[in-house]
Amino acid sequence: MMDFSQKVLRLTGKIPKGRVTTYSEIARALGNPGASRAVGNALRGNACPDKIPCYRVVRSDGSVGGYSGVMNSQEKTRRLERDGIEIRQGKVDLKKHFHSFGRIHQ
DNA sequence: ACGACGGCCCTCG
DNA sequence: ACGAGGGCCGTCG
């Protein structure tokens, strides 16, 4: 088990500070576009070790999304802001901070 | 094997 | 801007 989840975490760990990516982008980068939902599922289950900045993963429309089970967690927002990312109306500016993985990773 | 459930996404009204 | 509906996928019971 945890083949997909592993990859998800690995990629998540590569997100540079001050940047964010989306659930769908991760799915796409893993060569499994459409598994965006499964991505969130993976992050949720793994209890996000402090090693992995799960909070840097947001929704495709910029809205923060959930964190450790709760939606629109203030904790997630806080951490993002601490990385220097501004959040307005519960959304981040993807135009500014979006991070793409480009090539299909594994 | 099966069905339910999510840190989702996209298209319409 | 916002909610509803349908689709997709890996995990867990």
Coordinates of C-alpha atoms (C1' of nucleotides) in Angstrom, one line a residue:
Chain A
M1 CA 0.0 0.0 0.0
M2 CA 1.0 3.6 0.1
D3 CA 2.5 3.8 -3.3
F4 CA 0.4 6.7 -4.5
S5 CA 0.4 8.3 -1.1
Q6 CA 4.1 8.0 -0.8
K7 CA 4.6 9.9 -4.1
V8 CA 2.1 12.5 -3.0
L9 CA 4.1 13.2 0.2
R10 CA 7.4 13.2 -1.6
L11 CA 6.2 15.9 -4.0
T12 CA 4.6 17.9 -1.3
G13 CA 7.9 18.0 0.5
K14 CA 9.4 19.6 -2.6
I15 CA 7.2 22.7 -2.5
P16 CA 9.5 25.6 -2.0
K17 CA 8.7 28.0 0.9
G18 CA 6.6 30.9 -0.1
R19 CA 4.9 28.9 -2.8
V20 CA 1.9 26.7 -3.0
T21 CA 0.5 24.0 -5.4
T22 CA -2.8 22.4 -5.9
Y23 CA -4.3 19.0 -5.3
S24 CA -4.9 18.6 -9.0
E25 CA -1.4 19.7 -9.9
I26 CA 0.1 17.0 -7.7
A27 CA -2.2 14.5 -9.2
R28 CA -1.2 15.6 -12.7
A29 CA 2.5 15.5 -11.8
L30 CA 2.1 12.0 -10.7
G31 CA 0.7 11.1 -14.1
N32 CA -2.7 10.5 -12.6
P33 CA -4.7 13.6 -13.5
G34 CA -8.1 13.3 -12.0
A35 CA -6.9 11.8 -8.8
S36 CA -7.0 15.2 -7.2
R37 CA -9.5 13.9 -4.6
A38 CA -7.3 11.0 -3.8
V39 CA -4.5 13.4 -3.2
G40 CA -6.3 15.2 -0.5
N41 CA -7.2 11.8 0.9
A42 CA -3.6 10.9 1.0
L43 CA -2.5 14.1 2.8
R44 CA -5.3 13.7 5.3
G45 CA -4.4 10.1 6.3
N46 CA -0.7 10.7 6.8
A47 CA -1.0 12.9 9.8
C48 CA 1.3 15.3 8.0
P49 CA 4.6 14.8 9.8
D50 CA 6.3 18.2 10.4
K51 CA 8.6 17.0 7.7
I52 CA 5.9 17.7 5.1
P53 CA 4.3 21.1 4.6
C54 CA 0.8 19.8 3.7
Y55 CA -0.4 23.4 4.2
R56 CA 1.2 24.4 1.0
V57 CA -1.4 22.5 -0.9
V58 CA -4.5 24.4 -1.8
R59 CA -7.5 24.1 -4.1
S60 CA -7.3 25.0 -7.8
D61 CA -9.4 28.1 -7.3
G62 CA -7.0 29.4 -4.6
S63 CA -9.3 28.7 -1.7
V64 CA -7.3 27.3 1.2
G65 CA -9.1 24.0 1.5
G66 CA -8.8 21.8 4.5
Y67 CA -6.2 20.8 7.0
S68 CA -6.0 17.9 9.4
G69 CA -9.6 17.0 8.7
V70 CA -11.1 20.5 9.1
M71 CA -12.1 22.7 6.3
N72 CA -10.9 26.3 6.2
S73 CA -8.6 25.6 9.1
Q74 CA -7.2 28.8 10.5
E75 CA -4.1 26.9 11.3
K76 CA -3.4 26.2 7.7
T77 CA -4.0 29.9 6.9
R78 CA -1.6 30.9 9.6
R79 CA 1.2 28.7 8.4
L80 CA 0.8 30.0 4.9
E81 CA 1.0 33.6 6.0
R82 CA 4.0 32.7 8.0
D83 CA 5.6 31.7 4.8
G84 CA 4.9 35.1 3.5
I85 CA 1.8 34.3 1.5
E86 CA -1.0 36.8 1.6
I87 CA -4.5 35.4 1.9
R88 CA -7.5 37.5 0.9
Q89 CA -11.1 36.4 1.3
G90 CA -9.9 32.9 2.2
K91 CA -7.9 32.6 -1.0
V92 CA -4.3 32.8 -2.1
D93 CA -3.1 34.4 -5.2
L94 CA -2.2 31.5 -7.4
K95 CA -0.9 33.9 -10.1
K96 CA 1.8 34.8 -7.6
H97 CA 2.6 31.7 -5.6
F98 CA 1.6 28.8 -7.7
H99 CA 4.3 26.2 -8.0
S100 CA 4.2 23.7 -10.9
F101 CA 6.2 20.5 -11.0
G102 CA 6.3 20.6 -14.7
R103 CA 7.4 17.2 -15.8
I104 CA 5.7 14.1 -14.7
H105 CA 7.4 13.0 -11.6
Q106 CA 7.4 9.6 -9.8
Chain B
dA1 C1' -15.4 -7.8 -4.2
dC2 C1' -18.3 -3.9 -2.7
dG3 C1' -19.7 0.3 -1.2
dA4 C1' -18.9 4.5 1.3
dC5 C1' -16.1 8.6 2.1
dG6 C1' -13.1 12.4 1.6
dG7 C1' -8.2 18.5 2.9
dC8 C1' -11.3 17.9 -4.9
dC9 C1' -12.5 19.6 -9.7
dC10 C1' -15.4 21.3 -13.4
dT11 C1' -19.4 22.8 -15.6
dC12 C1' -23.7 25.1 -15.4
dG13 C1' -27.5 27.9 -13.8
Chain C
dA1 C1' -20.2 35.4 -6.8
dC2 C1' -22.3 31.1 -5.4
dG3 C1' -24.4 26.8 -4.9
dA4 C1' -25.8 22.3 -7.2
dG5 C1' -24.8 18.2 -9.6
dG6 C1' -21.8 14.7 -11.6
dG7 C1' -17.4 12.7 -12.1
dC8 C1' -12.9 10.7 -10.5
dC9 C1' -9.8 8.0 -7.5
dG10 C1' -7.2 5.8 -3.7
dT11 C1' -8.4 3.9 1.3
dC12 C1' -10.7 1.7 4.7
dG13 C1' -14.4 -1.3 6.6

